[in-house]
Structures are given as C-alpha cells and as structure tokens.
C-alpha cells in the first residue's frame, strides 16, 4: 500500500510539473536558469522538460493504480531518479554550483532512490 501511495502522490506531482512546463516553458528560466533563445528552444523545453515529466508521472500513476505494475514502476522510477540525481550531483561538483534549485534537486532525486529501495525491499519481503 505504501508503494502505491508513494507512486500516486509523486506521479501526480510529476504530471502536474510536466504540464506546467509544457504550458509555461518560459517559467524554467526563472526557476532553473534554463531559457529558450528561439522557437526551437521553446519546442525543446516543452518536449524535454514537459514531456519527460508527464511521461514519468503517467508511468508512476499507472503503478499506483494497477498493483501488477507497482514493482516495475518503482524500479523504473528508481533508475530515472538515480540517473538524474547522480548526473546532477556530478555536474554540480564539476561546476562548483550549489544553488537552492540544485541542492533541492539532488536531495529530492537521491532521496527518492532511497525510498524506492526501501519500498522494493518491503514488497519483496511481503512476497
């Protein structure tokens, strides 16, 4: 139950964040310092940030709504967060850049990996 609740809450947040970035791509400039120089850039922000977050949210919601998908979606989410969080951490170390946005991102993503590992362990123990 905890795993499905985790996927449902975070899936809704990722979906909402993705829709916001799709509809308001210019908001990323103030939030993370990422902006478009032309229409091609706006299309890319909508696809890369909006579309990616929407996809992650939809997958997680699927894992929350269908028990058979819970464990696979936890694994997918763990891999996504481990990849994004670890590359953000390495990039921040290389750039010596520790803005609030970067610190929150690293903490959130790597924290989610820890939660996913605990939830997967609990699901396996319950099997």
Tab-separated table of N, CA and C in Angstrom:
chain	number	residue	atom	x	y	z
A	1	UNK	N	0.812	-1.201	0.000
A	1	UNK	CA	0.000	0.000	0.000
A	1	UNK	C	0.856	1.265	0.000
A	2	UNK	N	1.943	1.240	0.785
A	2	UNK	CA	2.822	2.416	0.854
A	2	UNK	C	3.449	2.705	-0.504
A	3	UNK	N	3.816	1.648	-1.219
A	3	UNK	CA	4.442	1.834	-2.534
A	3	UNK	C	3.468	2.480	-3.505
A	4	UNK	N	2.231	2.027	-3.490
A	4	UNK	CA	1.238	2.589	-4.403
A	4	UNK	C	0.903	4.026	-4.034
A	5	UNK	N	0.872	4.337	-2.758
A	5	UNK	CA	0.632	5.706	-2.305
A	5	UNK	C	1.785	6.619	-2.736
A	6	UNK	N	3.012	6.148	-2.549
A	6	UNK	CA	4.205	6.893	-2.977
A	6	UNK	C	4.136	7.179	-4.473
A	7	UNK	N	3.852	6.158	-5.270
A	7	UNK	CA	3.762	6.342	-6.716
A	7	UNK	C	2.628	7.287	-7.094
A	8	UNK	N	1.506	7.188	-6.414
A	8	UNK	CA	0.365	8.043	-6.721
A	8	UNK	C	0.635	9.508	-6.430
A	9	UNK	N	1.195	9.786	-5.258
A	9	UNK	CA	1.462	11.180	-4.889
A	9	UNK	C	2.527	11.780	-5.804
A	10	UNK	N	3.648	11.090	-5.943
A	10	UNK	CA	4.711	11.643	-6.779
A	10	UNK	C	4.347	11.618	-8.258
A	11	UNK	N	3.576	10.631	-8.669
A	11	UNK	CA	3.123	10.613	-10.064
A	11	UNK	C	2.276	11.829	-10.376
A	12	UNK	N	1.381	12.189	-9.461
A	12	UNK	CA	0.567	13.390	-9.656
A	12	UNK	C	1.410	14.654	-9.693
A	13	UNK	N	2.413	14.723	-8.836
A	13	UNK	CA	3.296	15.897	-8.821
A	13	UNK	C	4.108	16.006	-10.110
A	14	UNK	N	4.680	14.896	-10.575
A	14	UNK	CA	5.450	14.912	-11.820
A	14	UNK	C	4.564	15.274	-13.002
A	15	UNK	N	3.367	14.730	-13.039
A	15	UNK	CA	2.444	15.027	-14.134
A	15	UNK	C	2.084	16.514	-14.136
A	16	UNK	N	1.776	17.050	-12.981
A	16	UNK	CA	1.430	18.473	-12.884
A	16	UNK	C	2.619	19.358	-13.266
A	17	UNK	N	3.811	19.005	-12.802
A	17	UNK	CA	5.013	19.781	-13.127
A	17	UNK	C	5.276	19.732	-14.632
A	18	UNK	N	5.121	18.581	-15.234
A	18	UNK	CA	5.308	18.447	-16.673
A	18	UNK	C	4.305	19.256	-17.471
A	19	UNK	N	3.058	19.231	-17.057
A	19	UNK	CA	2.038	20.029	-17.742
A	19	UNK	C	2.341	21.518	-17.603
A	20	UNK	N	2.770	21.936	-16.418
A	20	UNK	CA	3.126	23.341	-16.195
A	20	UNK	C	4.279	23.754	-17.113
A	21	UNK	N	5.322	22.920	-17.203
A	21	UNK	CA	6.460	23.259	-18.064
A	21	UNK	C	6.090	23.215	-19.543
A	22	UNK	N	5.163	22.344	-19.897
A	22	UNK	CA	4.700	22.320	-21.283
A	22	UNK	C	3.932	23.598	-21.612
A	23	UNK	N	3.051	24.001	-20.703
A	23	UNK	CA	2.215	25.184	-20.940
A	23	UNK	C	2.958	26.503	-20.707
A	24	UNK	N	3.932	26.499	-19.811
A	24	UNK	CA	4.670	27.721	-19.461
A	24	UNK	C	6.180	27.466	-19.532
A	25	UNK	N	6.713	27.151	-20.699
A	25	UNK	CA	8.138	26.792	-20.779
A	25	UNK	C	9.071	27.917	-20.333
A	26	UNK	N	8.646	29.153	-20.446
A	26	UNK	CA	9.476	30.279	-20.035
A	26	UNK	C	9.681	30.313	-18.524
A	27	UNK	N	8.835	29.639	-17.763
A	27	UNK	CA	8.973	29.635	-16.304
A	27	UNK	C	10.258	28.945	-15.855
A	28	UNK	N	10.811	28.086	-16.686
A	28	UNK	CA	12.045	27.391	-16.339
A	28	UNK	C	13.228	28.352	-16.273
A	29	UNK	N	13.158	29.460	-16.981
A	29	UNK	CA	14.247	30.441	-16.950
A	29	UNK	C	14.418	31.010	-15.547
A	30	UNK	N	13.329	31.402	-14.915
A	30	UNK	CA	13.410	31.944	-13.565
A	30	UNK	C	13.659	30.877	-12.521
A	31	UNK	N	13.126	29.702	-12.736
A	31	UNK	CA	13.237	28.613	-11.769
A	31	UNK	C	14.622	27.985	-11.760
A	32	UNK	N	15.138	27.672	-12.950
A	32	UNK	CA	16.400	26.921	-13.029
A	32	UNK	C	17.447	27.576	-13.910
A	33	UNK	N	17.156	28.749	-14.445
A	33	UNK	CA	18.119	29.401	-15.316
A	33	UNK	C	18.189	28.796	-16.703
A	34	UNK	N	17.140	28.073	-17.093
A	34	UNK	CA	17.098	27.437	-18.415
A	34	UNK	C	16.069	28.177	-19.252
A	35	UNK	N	16.511	28.753	-20.366
A	35	UNK	CA	15.596	29.502	-21.209
A	35	UNK	C	15.821	29.209	-22.677
A	36	UNK	N	14.842	29.541	-23.470
A	36	UNK	CA	14.912	29.340	-24.914
A	36	UNK	C	15.377	30.620	-25.592
A	37	UNK	N	16.249	30.455	-26.571
A	37	UNK	CA	16.719	31.606	-27.353
A	37	UNK	C	15.837	31.869	-28.562
A	38	UNK	N	15.049	30.852	-28.957
A	38	UNK	CA	14.170	30.993	-30.120
A	38	UNK	C	13.053	29.954	-30.019
A	39	UNK	N	12.213	29.868	-31.048
A	39	UNK	CA	11.075	28.946	-31.026
A	39	UNK	C	11.525	27.492	-30.936
A	40	UNK	N	12.639	27.149	-31.565
A	40	UNK	CA	13.156	25.781	-31.479
A	40	UNK	C	13.486	25.430	-30.032
A	41	UNK	N	14.052	26.375	-29.313
A	41	UNK	CA	14.355	26.164	-27.904
A	41	UNK	C	13.106	25.951	-27.070
A	42	UNK	N	12.057	26.717	-27.364
A	42	UNK	CA	10.796	26.561	-26.654
A	42	UNK	C	10.197	25.181	-26.921
A	43	UNK	N	10.253	24.745	-28.171
A	43	UNK	CA	9.762	23.405	-28.511
A	43	UNK	C	10.552	22.358	-27.723
A	44	UNK	N	11.861	22.524	-27.648
A	44	UNK	CA	12.691	21.548	-26.948
A	44	UNK	C	12.407	21.537	-25.446
A	45	UNK	N	12.223	22.704	-24.845
A	45	UNK	CA	11.880	22.748	-23.424
A	45	UNK	C	10.545	22.052	-23.189
A	46	UNK	N	9.573	22.329	-24.037
A	46	UNK	CA	8.263	21.686	-23.877
A	46	UNK	C	8.383	20.162	-23.986
A	47	UNK	N	9.192	19.695	-24.937
A	47	UNK	CA	9.326	18.254	-25.145
A	47	UNK	C	10.195	17.608	-24.066
A	48	UNK	N	11.367	18.191	-23.834
A	48	UNK	CA	12.336	17.568	-22.933
A	48	UNK	C	11.922	17.688	-21.474
A	49	UNK	N	11.504	18.857	-21.066
A	49	UNK	CA	11.096	19.031	-19.673
A	49	UNK	C	9.632	18.670	-19.476
A	50	UNK	N	8.750	19.268	-20.235
A	50	UNK	CA	7.329	18.961	-20.081
A	50	UNK	C	7.012	17.508	-20.404
A	51	UNK	N	7.424	17.072	-21.564
A	51	UNK	CA	7.100	15.710	-22.000
A	51	UNK	C	7.706	14.638	-21.128
A	52	UNK	N	8.946	14.824	-20.716
A	52	UNK	CA	9.600	13.831	-19.856
A	52	UNK	C	8.889	13.723	-18.510
A	53	UNK	N	8.604	14.866	-17.877
A	53	UNK	CA	7.923	14.844	-16.588
A	53	UNK	C	6.517	14.254	-16.704
A	54	UNK	N	5.816	14.571	-17.774
A	54	UNK	CA	4.484	13.995	-17.997
A	54	UNK	C	4.588	12.476	-18.104
A	55	UNK	N	5.570	11.984	-18.841
A	55	UNK	CA	5.746	10.538	-19.007
A	55	UNK	C	6.057	9.860	-17.678
A	56	UNK	N	6.965	10.434	-16.910
A	56	UNK	CA	7.306	9.854	-15.609
A	56	UNK	C	6.065	9.830	-14.716
A	57	UNK	N	5.330	10.934	-14.684
A	57	UNK	CA	4.115	10.989	-13.868
A	57	UNK	C	3.088	9.965	-14.295
A	58	UNK	N	2.883	9.814	-15.591
A	58	UNK	CA	1.902	8.840	-16.091
A	58	UNK	C	2.313	7.414	-15.741
A	59	UNK	N	3.586	7.101	-15.895
A	59	UNK	CA	4.063	5.758	-15.541
A	59	UNK	C	3.871	5.479	-14.055
A	60	UNK	N	4.199	6.461	-13.235
A	60	UNK	CA	4.044	6.269	-11.796
A	60	UNK	C	2.583	6.125	-11.396
A	61	UNK	N	1.719	6.907	-12.020
A	61	UNK	CA	0.289	6.763	-11.727
A	61	UNK	C	-0.214	5.384	-12.144
A	62	UNK	N	0.299	4.874	-13.258
A	62	UNK	CA	-0.047	3.507	-13.667
A	62	UNK	C	0.357	2.500	-12.611
A	63	UNK	N	1.537	2.681	-12.027
A	63	UNK	CA	1.988	1.791	-10.962
A	63	UNK	C	1.176	1.924	-9.689
A	64	UNK	N	0.621	3.108	-9.469
A	64	UNK	CA	-0.233	3.320	-8.293
A	64	UNK	C	-1.609	2.696	-8.489
A	65	UNK	N	-2.119	2.755	-9.697
A	65	UNK	CA	-3.481	2.291	-9.960
A	65	UNK	C	-3.585	0.794	-10.237
A	66	UNK	N	-2.513	0.186	-10.733
A	66	UNK	CA	-2.528	-1.240	-11.073
A	66	UNK	C	-1.441	-1.953	-10.285
A	67	UNK	N	-1.849	-2.802	-9.374
A	67	UNK	CA	-0.904	-3.484	-8.481
A	67	UNK	C	0.156	-4.267	-9.246
A	68	UNK	N	-0.215	-4.826	-10.378
A	68	UNK	CA	0.747	-5.606	-11.161
A	68	UNK	C	1.886	-4.733	-11.701
A	69	UNK	N	1.663	-3.433	-11.798
A	69	UNK	CA	2.677	-2.507	-12.309
A	69	UNK	C	3.484	-1.812	-11.205
A	70	UNK	N	3.094	-2.003	-9.952
A	70	UNK	CA	3.724	-1.265	-8.858
A	70	UNK	C	5.222	-1.527	-8.781
A	71	UNK	N	5.628	-2.767	-8.709
A	71	UNK	CA	7.053	-3.081	-8.583
A	71	UNK	C	7.852	-2.643	-9.813
A	72	UNK	N	7.385	-2.938	-11.042
A	72	UNK	CA	8.159	-2.465	-12.199
A	72	UNK	C	8.265	-0.941	-12.271
A	73	UNK	N	7.208	-0.224	-11.913
A	73	UNK	CA	7.267	1.238	-11.977
A	73	UNK	C	8.154	1.810	-10.877
A	74	UNK	N	8.201	1.164	-9.724
A	74	UNK	CA	9.150	1.584	-8.692
A	74	UNK	C	10.582	1.441	-9.213
A	75	UNK	N	10.848	0.336	-9.881
A	75	UNK	CA	12.179	0.117	-10.439
A	75	UNK	C	12.513	1.174	-11.489
A	76	UNK	N	11.571	1.442	-12.392
A	76	UNK	CA	11.782	2.481	-13.417
A	76	UNK	C	12.040	3.828	-12.747
A	77	UNK	N	11.227	4.165	-11.759
A	77	UNK	CA	11.389	5.452	-11.090
A	77	UNK	C	12.734	5.535	-10.376
A	78	UNK	N	13.135	4.445	-9.743
A	78	UNK	CA	14.433	4.419	-9.076
A	78	UNK	C	15.577	4.644	-10.045
A	79	UNK	N	15.514	4.016	-11.213
A	79	UNK	CA	16.568	4.192	-12.218
A	79	UNK	C	16.577	5.635	-12.730
A	80	UNK	N	15.397	6.185	-13.013
A	80	UNK	CA	15.312	7.566	-13.500
A	80	UNK	C	15.902	8.528	-12.461
A	81	UNK	N	15.483	8.386	-11.214
A	81	UNK	CA	15.971	9.298	-10.176
A	81	UNK	C	17.461	9.102	-9.907
A	82	UNK	N	17.952	7.862	-9.942
A	82	UNK	CA	19.378	7.619	-9.737
A	82	UNK	C	20.193	8.259	-10.856
A	83	UNK	N	19.702	8.151	-12.078
A	83	UNK	CA	20.411	8.723	-13.214
A	83	UNK	C	20.421	10.251	-13.157
A	84	UNK	N	19.244	10.840	-12.999
A	84	UNK	CA	19.156	12.300	-12.976
A	84	UNK	C	19.861	12.862	-11.739
A	85	UNK	N	19.647	12.255	-10.590
A	85	UNK	CA	20.264	12.749	-9.359
A	85	UNK	C	21.774	12.637	-9.357
A	86	UNK	N	22.299	11.510	-9.826
A	86	UNK	CA	23.758	11.341	-9.819
A	86	UNK	C	24.425	12.235	-10.862
A	87	UNK	N	23.800	12.400	-12.023
A	87	UNK	CA	24.405	13.295	-13.013
A	87	UNK	C	24.290	14.752	-12.575
A	88	UNK	N	23.212	15.100	-11.905
A	88	UNK	CA	23.088	16.467	-11.367
A	88	UNK	C	24.169	16.699	-10.305
A	89	UNK	N	24.406	15.697	-9.465
A	89	UNK	CA	25.427	15.815	-8.427
A	89	UNK	C	26.821	15.987	-9.047
A	90	UNK	N	27.149	15.146	-10.015
A	90	UNK	CA	28.465	15.248	-10.670
A	90	UNK	C	28.592	16.583	-11.399
A	91	UNK	N	27.533	17.001	-12.092
A	91	UNK	CA	27.570	18.289	-12.803
A	91	UNK	C	27.762	19.444	-11.826
A	92	UNK	N	27.102	19.388	-10.676
A	92	UNK	CA	27.250	20.447	-9.666
A	92	UNK	C	28.671	20.461	-9.106
A	93	UNK	N	29.239	19.281	-8.894
A	93	UNK	CA	30.621	19.211	-8.419
A	93	UNK	C	31.578	19.791	-9.452
A	94	UNK	N	31.366	19.457	-10.719
A	94	UNK	CA	32.232	19.973	-11.786
A	94	UNK	C	32.132	21.486	-11.923
A	95	UNK	N	30.924	22.015	-11.759
A	95	UNK	CA	30.699	23.455	-11.925
A	95	UNK	C	30.842	24.227	-10.617
A	96	UNK	N	31.006	23.520	-9.510
A	96	UNK	CA	31.014	24.138	-8.181
A	96	UNK	C	29.786	25.041	-8.028
A	97	UNK	N	28.636	24.519	-8.404
A	97	UNK	CA	27.370	25.272	-8.409
A	97	UNK	C	26.404	24.602	-7.437
A	98	UNK	N	26.022	25.306	-6.375
A	98	UNK	CA	25.150	24.733	-5.353
A	98	UNK	C	23.985	25.663	-5.027
A	99	UNK	N	23.283	26.097	-6.074
A	99	UNK	CA	22.098	26.932	-5.842
A	99	UNK	C	21.056	26.124	-5.082
A	100	UNK	N	20.071	26.817	-4.585
A	100	UNK	CA	18.977	26.131	-3.914
A	100	UNK	C	18.292	25.124	-4.824
A	101	UNK	N	18.106	25.486	-6.085
A	101	UNK	CA	17.469	24.582	-7.048
A	101	UNK	C	18.283	23.295	-7.193
A	102	UNK	N	19.602	23.439	-7.292
A	102	UNK	CA	20.464	22.265	-7.445
A	102	UNK	C	20.438	21.398	-6.194
A	103	UNK	N	20.554	22.012	-5.035
A	103	UNK	CA	20.544	21.238	-3.777
A	103	UNK	C	19.222	20.511	-3.592
A	104	UNK	N	18.118	21.199	-3.866
A	104	UNK	CA	16.800	20.555	-3.734
A	104	UNK	C	16.677	19.403	-4.728
A	105	UNK	N	17.128	19.625	-5.966
A	105	UNK	CA	17.053	18.572	-6.973
A	105	UNK	C	17.831	17.335	-6.577
A	106	UNK	N	19.079	17.513	-6.166
A	106	UNK	CA	19.911	16.369	-5.761
A	106	UNK	C	19.275	15.653	-4.569
A	107	UNK	N	18.860	16.420	-3.576
A	107	UNK	CA	18.245	15.808	-2.390
A	107	UNK	C	16.970	15.059	-2.709
A	108	UNK	N	16.122	15.664	-3.535
A	108	UNK	CA	14.857	15.027	-3.908
A	108	UNK	C	15.116	13.743	-4.690
A	109	UNK	N	15.949	13.837	-5.720
A	109	UNK	CA	16.158	12.686	-6.602
A	109	UNK	C	16.855	11.538	-5.878
A	110	UNK	N	17.915	11.832	-5.153
A	110	UNK	CA	18.616	10.755	-4.455
A	110	UNK	C	17.819	10.272	-3.243
A	111	UNK	N	17.054	11.177	-2.631
A	111	UNK	CA	16.153	10.754	-1.561
A	111	UNK	C	15.083	9.803	-2.066
A	112	UNK	N	14.557	10.073	-3.256
A	112	UNK	CA	13.567	9.173	-3.855
A	112	UNK	C	14.163	7.804	-4.145
A	113	UNK	N	15.434	7.758	-4.532
A	113	UNK	CA	16.096	6.474	-4.754
A	113	UNK	C	16.101	5.669	-3.455
A	114	UNK	N	16.427	6.318	-2.354
A	114	UNK	CA	16.442	5.635	-1.059
A	114	UNK	C	15.053	5.106	-0.701
A	115	UNK	N	14.020	5.916	-0.919
A	115	UNK	CA	12.651	5.481	-0.629
A	115	UNK	C	12.266	4.310	-1.526
A	116	UNK	N	12.607	4.398	-2.808
A	116	UNK	CA	12.304	3.307	-3.742
A	116	UNK	C	12.963	2.012	-3.274
A	117	UNK	N	14.221	2.082	-2.867
A	117	UNK	CA	14.910	0.874	-2.404
A	117	UNK	C	14.225	0.273	-1.180
A	118	UNK	N	13.809	1.124	-0.255
A	118	UNK	CA	13.084	0.630	0.923
A	118	UNK	C	11.750	0.001	0.533
A	119	UNK	N	11.033	0.645	-0.371
A	119	UNK	CA	9.737	0.107	-0.790
A	119	UNK	C	9.890	-1.201	-1.554
A	120	UNK	N	10.878	-1.287	-2.417
A	120	UNK	CA	11.117	-2.535	-3.146
A	120	UNK	C	11.501	-3.659	-2.182
A	121	UNK	N	12.303	-3.323	-1.196
A	121	UNK	CA	12.670	-4.330	-0.184
A	121	UNK	C	11.434	-4.817	0.564
A	122	UNK	N	10.550	-3.874	0.908
A	122	UNK	CA	9.314	-4.248	1.588
A	122	UNK	C	8.411	-5.104	0.721
A	123	UNK	N	8.324	-4.795	-0.566
A	123	UNK	CA	7.491	-5.603	-1.474
A	123	UNK	C	8.046	-7.011	-1.608
A	124	UNK	N	9.366	-7.128	-1.687
A	124	UNK	CA	9.975	-8.458	-1.826
A	124	UNK	C	9.815	-9.264	-0.542
A	125	UNK	N	9.913	-8.593	0.603
A	125	UNK	CA	9.756	-9.282	1.889
A	125	UNK	C	8.318	-9.766	2.061
A	126	UNK	N	7.370	-9.010	1.511
A	126	UNK	CA	5.959	-9.379	1.614
A	126	UNK	C	5.555	-10.480	0.661
A	127	UNK	N	6.405	-10.801	-0.322
A	127	UNK	CA	6.068	-11.828	-1.317
A	127	UNK	C	6.256	-13.225	-0.785
